[in-house]
Amino acid sequence: MSPPVAPPGWSRWLVPPAALAVHLSIGQAYAWSVFKPPLESALGLSGTQSALPFQLGIVMLGLSAAFGGTLVERRGPRWAMTAALICFSSGFLLSALGAATEQYWLIVFGYGFVGGIGLGIGYISPVSTLIKWFPDRPGMATGIAIMGFGGGALIASPWSAQMLESFGGDHTGIALAFLVHGLTYAVFMLLGVLLVRVPRPAPATAGAPAAALTGPQVSARDALRTPQFWLLWLVLCTNVTAGIGILEKAAPMITDFFADTSAPVSVTAAAGFVALLSAANMAGRIGWSSTSDLIGRKNIYRLYLGVGALMYALIAMFGDSSKPLFVLCALVILSFYGGGFATVPAYLKDLFGTYQVGAIHGRLLTAWSTAGVLGPLIVNWVADRQEEAGRHGSSLYGLSFMIMIGLLVAGFVANELVRPVHPRHHVSRPHETKEAADERQEQHESA
C-alpha cells in the first residue's frame, strides 16, 4: 500500500482530522479504569490483576511503535492506520469472547497484546506526516492529533459506563460492551484511513512548504547512540509514570480517598472524574504543546516535571481533606502528562531533525512501555499491600505518591542535561532520499 500523495490544492488542515479519527479511537485505552470494578467483581480479580490488560497494552504500544517506526516511515500513514484498525478492533472482539467465556487470559491477550499493537502503530501513524505538513508549527500540529488520544476517554468513559449499566456488570454485559466497542471503532478509524494524505515533494500550500531536510539531521540508528535520546527517554518515562499512575486507577482512587468522609464519591461521579481527567489530558496536549512553540521544549518540560512534583505533594498532604484540591491537582498532573506526549515529537525534531523523526519517535515510546508497567504497578501494588496491612482510604496511596515525586525530580534533572546533538551524529547527505540513505547504510553495514 503506497502512501497517498496529496493532489495540487489539497489543504493541509484535512490531515489533522484524519489523525484525530484514529487517535480518538485508540484513546479508549485511557478509559480502562471504568472496566476494572466490574471485571474484578465478575471474574474475582484483584486490582493488580485487573490492570494487566491495560499494562500489557501500553507495553505493546511502545514495542510495536519501536519496531514498526521505520516500517511506518517507509510504507506511509495509510498502511499504518489500516494495520492499527485491524489490530485494535480485533483486540476488542477477542476480549468480548474472553469475557463471554470467562477466560480472563483471552481478555489480556486480546485487549493487551493484539489491541496494544494497534495502539502503537496507530499512535505513531500520523506523527511524521503532520510534522512534514506543518514544519512552521510542529508542536501545535502534533498536539492536535495526539490530543485525540488523550481525549478518547472523554467519549469512551461515559459511553462505557452507560453500556455496562444497560447490559449489566456481569461477564455477559462486559462481553457485549467489548463487542460494541470493537465494531464502532473499526468504522470510525476507517474515516482516517480514507482521508489521510502525505505532502507532495514540491511545496504543498502557499506559505507552508513541505518539510525539507534542512538543518541538523540524524538517522534513527544514530539517534540511539546519543545521550540526548536516552535523556529524553528518561524524561518521557518519568512524566508518563507519574500521570499513568493516577489515570489507570482513577475511578477507584477517588472513591478510596473520600470513602471515609461524609460525602463519599459515587460510581457515576467516579466515572465523571475519569472523563474530567481525559479532558485535562486532551487540553494539555494541544495547549502545552502549542505553548512549547513559543517558550521552547526544555522550558515546557521544566513545567511538566517541576510543577507536577508539587501537585503530587499537595495531593499526598491535603488531598483527602478537599475534593476540589484533589481534583484540581489531578487535572494539572494529567494536563502535563498529555502535554509531555504531544511535545516530545517536536522536541525530537528540534534535536534530530525531520529525516527519520517518526522512527526515532517510535523507539522513544519504549519509555511509555516501561512507564505503562511502572505506573500501575507502583500504585496498585502499594495499595494492595497497604490494604493487607489494614489501612484504607487515602493512606493506601501515600507511599506511591512519594515514589512519583522522586521520579519526577529525576526526570527534571535529566531534562536539564539535554544539549544539542554533536555534529558527528549528523547525516552527511541530508537531502538525499530516505530510500537512498537506507540503501547506502545497508551497503555500508554489509561491507
Coordinates of C-alpha atoms in Angstrom, one line a residue:
M1 CA 0.0 0.0 0.0
S2 CA 1.8 3.1 -1.2
P3 CA 1.4 6.4 0.7
P4 CA -1.4 8.5 -0.9
V5 CA 0.1 11.8 -2.1
A6 CA -2.0 14.9 -1.8
P7 CA -3.2 16.4 -5.1
P8 CA -2.5 20.0 -6.0
G9 CA -4.5 22.4 -3.8
W10 CA -5.1 19.8 -1.0
S11 CA -5.5 21.6 2.3
R12 CA -3.1 20.5 5.0
W13 CA -5.9 21.1 7.5
L14 CA -7.6 17.9 6.3
V15 CA -4.7 15.8 7.8
P16 CA -5.3 16.6 11.5
P17 CA -8.9 15.3 11.3
A18 CA -7.7 12.0 9.8
A19 CA -5.2 11.7 12.6
L20 CA -7.9 12.5 15.2
A21 CA -10.2 9.8 13.8
V22 CA -7.6 7.2 14.7
H23 CA -6.3 8.8 18.0
L24 CA -9.8 9.4 19.4
S25 CA -10.5 5.7 18.9
I26 CA -7.3 4.2 20.4
G27 CA -7.5 6.8 23.2
Q28 CA -10.2 4.5 24.6
A29 CA -7.3 2.9 26.5
Y30 CA -7.5 5.7 29.0
A31 CA -11.0 4.7 30.0
W32 CA -9.9 1.2 31.1
S33 CA -10.4 2.0 34.7
V34 CA -14.2 2.0 34.1
F35 CA -14.0 -1.7 33.3
K36 CA -11.8 -2.5 36.4
P37 CA -14.5 -2.8 39.1
P38 CA -17.0 -4.9 37.0
L39 CA -14.2 -7.2 35.9
E40 CA -12.9 -7.6 39.5
S41 CA -16.5 -8.4 40.6
A42 CA -17.5 -10.7 37.7
L43 CA -14.2 -12.7 37.5
G44 CA -12.9 -12.4 41.1
L45 CA -9.8 -10.4 40.3
S46 CA -7.5 -8.2 42.4
G47 CA -6.8 -4.6 41.5
T48 CA -3.3 -5.6 40.2
Q49 CA -4.8 -8.4 38.1
S50 CA -7.5 -6.2 36.5
A51 CA -4.8 -3.8 35.4
L52 CA -3.0 -6.4 33.3
P53 CA -4.8 -5.8 30.0
F54 CA -4.0 -2.1 30.3
Q55 CA -0.4 -2.6 31.3
L56 CA 0.3 -5.1 28.5
G57 CA -1.5 -2.8 26.1
I58 CA 0.9 0.0 26.9
V59 CA 3.9 -2.3 26.8
M60 CA 2.9 -3.5 23.3
L61 CA 2.2 0.1 22.3
G62 CA 5.8 1.0 23.0
L63 CA 7.3 -2.1 21.5
S64 CA 5.2 -2.0 18.3
A65 CA 6.0 1.7 17.9
A66 CA 9.7 1.0 18.3
F67 CA 9.8 -2.0 15.9
G68 CA 7.3 -0.6 13.5
G69 CA 8.5 3.0 13.4
T70 CA 10.8 2.5 10.4
L71 CA 8.2 0.5 8.6
V72 CA 5.6 3.2 9.1
E73 CA 8.0 5.8 7.7
R74 CA 8.6 3.6 4.7
R75 CA 5.0 2.5 3.9
G76 CA 3.2 5.6 4.9
P77 CA 0.4 6.6 7.2
R78 CA -2.5 4.9 5.3
W79 CA -0.8 1.5 5.7
A80 CA -0.2 2.2 9.4
M81 CA -3.7 3.3 10.1
T82 CA -5.1 0.2 8.4
A83 CA -2.9 -2.1 10.5
A84 CA -4.0 -0.2 13.6
L85 CA -7.6 -0.6 12.7
I86 CA -7.4 -4.3 12.3
C87 CA -5.4 -4.9 15.4
F88 CA -7.3 -2.6 17.7
S89 CA -10.7 -3.8 16.7
S90 CA -9.7 -7.4 16.7
G91 CA -8.4 -6.9 20.3
F92 CA -11.9 -5.9 21.4
L93 CA -13.5 -8.8 19.6
L94 CA -11.1 -11.3 21.3
S95 CA -11.8 -9.6 24.6
A96 CA -15.5 -10.0 24.1
L97 CA -15.0 -13.7 23.5
G98 CA -12.9 -13.9 26.7
A99 CA -15.5 -12.1 28.8
A100 CA -18.3 -14.2 27.4
T101 CA -16.5 -17.5 28.2
E102 CA -15.0 -16.1 31.5
Q103 CA -11.5 -16.7 30.2
Y104 CA -9.6 -13.7 31.5
W105 CA -6.3 -14.7 29.8
L106 CA -8.1 -14.1 26.5
I107 CA -9.0 -10.5 27.6
V108 CA -5.4 -9.9 28.5
F109 CA -4.3 -11.3 25.2
G110 CA -6.9 -9.6 23.1
Y111 CA -7.0 -6.1 24.6
G112 CA -3.4 -6.1 25.9
F113 CA -1.4 -7.9 23.2
V114 CA -3.3 -7.7 19.9
G115 CA -5.0 -4.4 20.8
G116 CA -1.7 -3.0 22.1
I117 CA -0.1 -3.5 18.7
G118 CA -2.9 -1.5 17.2
L119 CA -2.3 1.2 19.8
G120 CA 1.4 1.5 19.0
I121 CA 1.0 1.5 15.2
G122 CA -2.0 3.8 15.3
Y123 CA -0.3 6.2 17.7
I124 CA 2.8 6.9 15.5
S125 CA 1.0 6.6 12.2
P126 CA 0.3 10.4 11.7
V127 CA 3.2 12.0 13.6
S128 CA 5.9 12.4 11.0
T129 CA 3.3 13.2 8.3
L130 CA 2.0 16.1 10.5
I131 CA 5.4 17.4 11.1
K132 CA 6.1 17.5 7.4
W133 CA 2.8 19.2 6.7
F134 CA 3.4 21.8 9.5
P135 CA 7.1 22.5 9.6
D136 CA 6.3 26.0 10.9
R137 CA 4.3 24.8 13.9
P138 CA 5.3 21.2 14.8
G139 CA 4.2 21.4 18.4
M140 CA 0.8 22.6 17.5
A141 CA 0.4 20.1 14.7
T142 CA 1.3 17.0 16.8
G143 CA -0.7 18.4 19.7
I144 CA -3.8 18.5 17.6
A145 CA -3.5 14.8 16.7
I146 CA -2.2 13.5 19.9
M147 CA -4.9 15.5 21.7
G148 CA -7.3 12.9 20.3
F149 CA -5.5 10.1 22.1
G150 CA -5.9 12.0 25.4
G151 CA -9.5 12.8 24.7
G152 CA -10.6 9.3 23.7
A153 CA -11.6 8.6 27.3
L154 CA -13.8 11.7 27.4
I155 CA -16.0 9.8 25.0
A156 CA -15.3 6.3 26.0
S157 CA -15.6 6.6 29.8
P158 CA -19.3 7.7 30.0
W159 CA -20.1 5.6 26.9
S160 CA -18.6 2.5 28.5
A161 CA -20.3 3.2 31.9
Q162 CA -23.7 3.6 30.2
M163 CA -23.2 0.3 28.3
L164 CA -22.3 -1.5 31.4
E165 CA -25.3 -0.1 33.1
S166 CA -27.6 -1.1 30.2
F167 CA -26.0 -4.5 29.5
G168 CA -25.2 -5.4 33.1
G169 CA -21.9 -5.6 35.0
D170 CA -21.6 -9.4 34.8
H171 CA -19.4 -11.2 32.3
T172 CA -22.1 -11.2 29.6
G173 CA -22.6 -7.5 29.8
I174 CA -18.9 -6.8 29.7
A175 CA -18.7 -9.0 26.6
L176 CA -21.4 -7.0 24.8
A177 CA -19.7 -3.8 25.7
F178 CA -16.4 -5.0 24.3
L179 CA -18.2 -6.2 21.1
V180 CA -19.8 -2.8 20.5
H181 CA -16.5 -1.0 21.1
G182 CA -14.7 -3.1 18.6
L183 CA -17.2 -2.7 15.8
T184 CA -17.8 1.0 16.4
Y185 CA -14.1 1.9 16.5
A186 CA -13.5 0.0 13.3
V187 CA -15.9 2.2 11.4
F188 CA -14.6 5.4 12.9
M189 CA -10.9 4.6 12.2
L190 CA -11.8 3.8 8.6
L191 CA -12.5 7.5 8.1
G192 CA -8.9 8.4 9.0
V193 CA -7.6 5.7 6.6
L194 CA -9.6 7.1 3.7
L195 CA -8.8 10.8 4.4
V196 CA -5.0 10.8 5.2
R197 CA -2.5 12.2 2.6
V198 CA 1.2 12.8 2.5
P199 CA 2.6 16.1 1.2
R200 CA 3.9 16.4 -2.4
P201 CA 7.7 16.8 -2.9
A202 CA 7.0 20.3 -4.1
P203 CA 5.6 22.9 -1.7
A204 CA 2.0 21.8 -0.9
T205 CA 0.5 25.1 0.1
A206 CA 1.5 28.7 -0.1
G207 CA 3.4 29.8 3.0
A208 CA 3.6 26.2 4.2
P209 CA 6.2 24.3 2.2
A210 CA 6.5 20.6 2.5
A211 CA 9.2 19.7 5.1
A212 CA 12.7 19.9 3.6
L213 CA 15.6 18.2 5.2
T214 CA 17.3 21.4 6.4
G215 CA 19.4 21.9 9.5
P216 CA 20.9 19.0 11.6
Q217 CA 19.6 15.6 10.6
V218 CA 20.2 12.4 12.5
S219 CA 19.2 8.9 11.5
A220 CA 17.2 6.7 13.8
R221 CA 20.1 4.3 14.2
D222 CA 22.5 7.1 15.1
A223 CA 20.0 8.7 17.4
L224 CA 20.2 5.7 19.8
R225 CA 23.9 6.4 20.1
T226 CA 23.4 9.9 21.5
P227 CA 23.0 10.8 25.2
Q228 CA 20.2 13.1 24.2
F229 CA 18.0 10.2 23.1
W230 CA 18.4 8.4 26.4
L231 CA 17.9 11.6 28.5
L232 CA 14.6 12.2 26.7
W233 CA 13.8 8.6 27.2
L234 CA 14.1 9.1 31.0
V235 CA 12.2 12.4 30.8
L236 CA 9.3 10.8 29.0
C237 CA 9.3 7.7 31.2
T238 CA 9.1 9.6 34.5
N239 CA 6.5 12.0 33.2
V240 CA 4.3 9.2 31.9
T241 CA 4.8 7.0 35.0
A242 CA 3.5 9.9 37.2
G243 CA 0.5 10.5 35.0
I244 CA -0.5 7.0 34.3
G245 CA -0.3 6.1 38.0
I246 CA -3.4 8.2 38.5
L247 CA -5.1 7.6 35.2
E248 CA -5.1 3.8 35.3
K249 CA -6.7 3.7 38.8
A250 CA -8.6 7.0 38.6
A251 CA -12.2 5.7 39.4
P252 CA -11.3 3.5 42.4
M253 CA -8.7 6.0 43.6
I254 CA -11.1 9.0 44.1
T255 CA -13.6 6.6 45.7
D256 CA -11.0 5.4 48.2
F257 CA -9.8 8.9 49.0
F258 CA -13.2 10.0 50.2
A259 CA -14.7 6.7 51.3
D260 CA -14.4 7.6 55.0
T261 CA -15.8 11.2 54.6
S262 CA -19.3 12.5 55.0
A263 CA -19.5 12.9 51.2
P264 CA -18.3 9.7 49.5
V265 CA -17.9 9.5 45.8
S266 CA -20.5 7.6 43.8
V267 CA -19.7 5.2 40.9
T268 CA -21.3 7.8 38.5
A269 CA -19.2 10.6 39.9
A270 CA -16.1 8.5 39.7
A271 CA -16.7 7.9 36.0
G272 CA -17.2 11.6 35.6
F273 CA -13.8 12.2 37.3
V274 CA -12.3 9.9 34.7
A275 CA -13.9 11.9 31.9
L276 CA -12.6 15.1 33.5
L277 CA -9.1 13.7 33.6
S278 CA -9.5 12.8 29.9
A279 CA -10.5 16.4 29.2
A280 CA -7.4 17.7 31.0
N281 CA -5.2 15.2 29.2
M282 CA -6.7 16.3 25.9
A283 CA -6.4 20.0 26.6
G284 CA -2.8 19.7 27.8
R285 CA -1.8 18.0 24.6
I286 CA -2.9 20.9 22.4
G287 CA -2.4 23.8 24.9
W288 CA 1.0 22.9 26.4
S289 CA 2.5 21.7 23.1
S290 CA 1.4 24.9 21.3
T291 CA 3.0 26.8 24.2
S292 CA 6.2 24.9 23.6
D293 CA 6.4 26.5 20.1
L294 CA 6.7 29.9 21.9
I295 CA 8.8 29.2 25.0
G296 CA 10.9 26.1 23.9
R297 CA 10.7 22.4 24.7
K298 CA 13.2 22.4 27.6
N299 CA 11.2 25.1 29.4
I300 CA 7.9 23.4 29.0
Y301 CA 9.3 20.1 30.4
R302 CA 10.6 22.0 33.4
L303 CA 7.0 23.0 34.0
Y304 CA 5.7 19.4 33.5
L305 CA 8.2 17.8 35.8
G306 CA 8.7 20.5 38.5
V307 CA 5.1 21.6 39.0
G308 CA 4.0 18.0 38.6
A309 CA 6.0 17.0 41.6
L310 CA 4.5 19.9 43.6
M311 CA 0.9 18.7 42.6
Y312 CA 1.7 15.2 43.8
A313 CA 3.0 16.6 47.1
L314 CA -0.2 18.6 47.6
I315 CA -2.4 15.6 47.0
A316 CA -0.4 13.5 49.4
M317 CA -0.6 16.1 52.2
F318 CA -4.0 17.6 51.7
G319 CA -5.9 15.7 49.0
D320 CA -8.2 13.8 51.4
S321 CA -9.4 17.0 53.1
S322 CA -10.6 18.8 50.0
K323 CA -12.3 17.3 46.9
P324 CA -11.6 20.5 44.8
L325 CA -7.9 20.4 45.7
F326 CA -7.7 16.7 44.8
V327 CA -9.5 17.1 41.5
L328 CA -7.5 20.3 40.6
C329 CA -4.1 18.7 41.3
A330 CA -5.0 15.6 39.4
L331 CA -6.2 17.6 36.4
V332 CA -3.0 19.6 36.3
I333 CA -0.9 16.4 36.5
L334 CA -2.9 14.8 33.7
S335 CA -2.6 18.0 31.6
F336 CA 1.2 17.7 32.0
Y337 CA 1.0 14.0 31.2
G338 CA -0.8 14.8 27.9
G339 CA 1.4 17.7 27.1
G340 CA 4.5 15.6 27.5
F341 CA 3.3 13.2 24.8
A342 CA 2.3 15.9 22.4
T343 CA 5.5 17.9 22.9
V344 CA 8.1 15.1 22.6
P345 CA 7.8 14.7 18.8
A346 CA 8.7 18.4 18.4
Y347 CA 11.5 18.0 20.9
L348 CA 12.9 15.2 18.8
K349 CA 12.5 17.3 15.7
D350 CA 14.5 20.1 17.3
L351 CA 17.3 17.7 18.3
F352 CA 17.4 15.2 15.5
G353 CA 15.7 16.9 12.5
T354 CA 12.8 15.6 10.4
Y355 CA 14.9 13.0 8.5
Q356 CA 13.7 9.9 10.4
V357 CA 11.7 11.6 13.2
G358 CA 8.9 9.1 13.0
A359 CA 11.2 6.1 13.5
I360 CA 13.0 7.9 16.4
H361 CA 9.7 8.7 18.0
G362 CA 8.7 5.1 17.8
R363 CA 11.8 4.0 19.5
L364 CA 11.4 6.6 22.2
L365 CA 8.0 5.2 23.0
T366 CA 9.6 2.2 24.7
A367 CA 9.7 4.7 27.6
W368 CA 5.9 4.5 27.5
S369 CA 6.0 0.7 27.7
T370 CA 8.2 0.9 30.8
A371 CA 6.0 3.6 32.3
G372 CA 2.9 1.5 31.5
V373 CA 4.2 -1.2 33.8
L374 CA 5.8 1.0 36.4
G375 CA 2.9 3.5 37.0
P376 CA 0.1 1.0 37.6
L377 CA 2.4 -1.5 39.3
I378 CA 3.6 1.1 41.8
V379 CA 0.1 2.4 42.6
N380 CA -1.8 -1.0 42.6
W381 CA 1.0 -3.0 44.4
V382 CA 1.4 -0.4 47.1
A383 CA -2.4 -0.1 47.5
D384 CA -2.8 -3.8 47.8
R385 CA 0.0 -4.1 50.3
Q386 CA -1.5 -1.3 52.4
E387 CA -4.9 -2.8 52.3
E388 CA -3.5 -6.1 53.5
A389 CA -1.9 -4.2 56.4
G390 CA -5.4 -3.0 57.4
R391 CA -5.1 0.6 56.0
H392 CA -7.8 2.2 54.0
G393 CA -8.8 5.5 52.3
S394 CA -6.1 7.9 51.3
S395 CA -3.5 6.0 53.3
L396 CA -3.5 3.4 50.5
Y397 CA -1.7 5.8 48.2
G398 CA 0.7 7.9 50.3
L399 CA 3.8 5.8 49.7
S400 CA 3.2 5.5 46.0
F401 CA 2.8 9.3 45.7
M402 CA 6.2 9.9 47.3
I403 CA 7.7 7.5 44.8
M404 CA 6.1 9.5 42.0
I405 CA 7.6 12.7 43.3
G406 CA 11.1 11.1 43.3
L407 CA 10.6 10.0 39.7
L408 CA 9.6 13.5 38.6
V409 CA 12.6 15.0 40.2
A410 CA 14.8 12.5 38.4
G411 CA 13.2 13.5 35.1
F412 CA 13.7 17.2 35.8
V413 CA 17.4 16.6 36.2
A414 CA 17.6 14.6 33.0
N415 CA 15.9 17.4 31.1
E416 CA 18.4 19.9 32.4
L417 CA 21.2 17.8 30.9
V418 CA 19.9 17.8 27.4
R419 CA 22.2 19.6 24.9
P420 CA 22.3 19.9 21.1
V421 CA 23.4 16.8 19.3
H422 CA 27.1 16.6 18.4
P423 CA 27.7 17.1 14.6
R424 CA 29.4 13.8 14.3
H425 CA 26.0 12.2 14.5
H426 CA 24.5 14.2 11.7
V427 CA 23.6 12.6 8.4
S428 CA 26.3 13.6 5.9
R429 CA 23.9 13.9 2.9
P430 CA 20.6 15.1 4.4
H431 CA 19.0 16.0 1.1
E432 CA 19.2 12.5 -0.4
T433 CA 16.0 10.5 -0.4
K434 CA 15.3 8.3 2.6
E435 CA 15.3 5.2 0.5
A436 CA 18.8 6.0 -0.9
A437 CA 20.1 6.8 2.5
D438 CA 18.8 3.5 3.9
E439 CA 20.3 1.6 0.9
R440 CA 23.6 3.3 1.4
Q441 CA 23.6 2.5 5.1
E442 CA 22.7 -1.2 4.5
Q443 CA 25.6 -1.5 1.9
H444 CA 28.0 0.1 4.4
E445 CA 27.0 -2.4 7.1
S446 CA 27.2 -5.4 4.8
A447 CA 30.7 -4.3 3.7

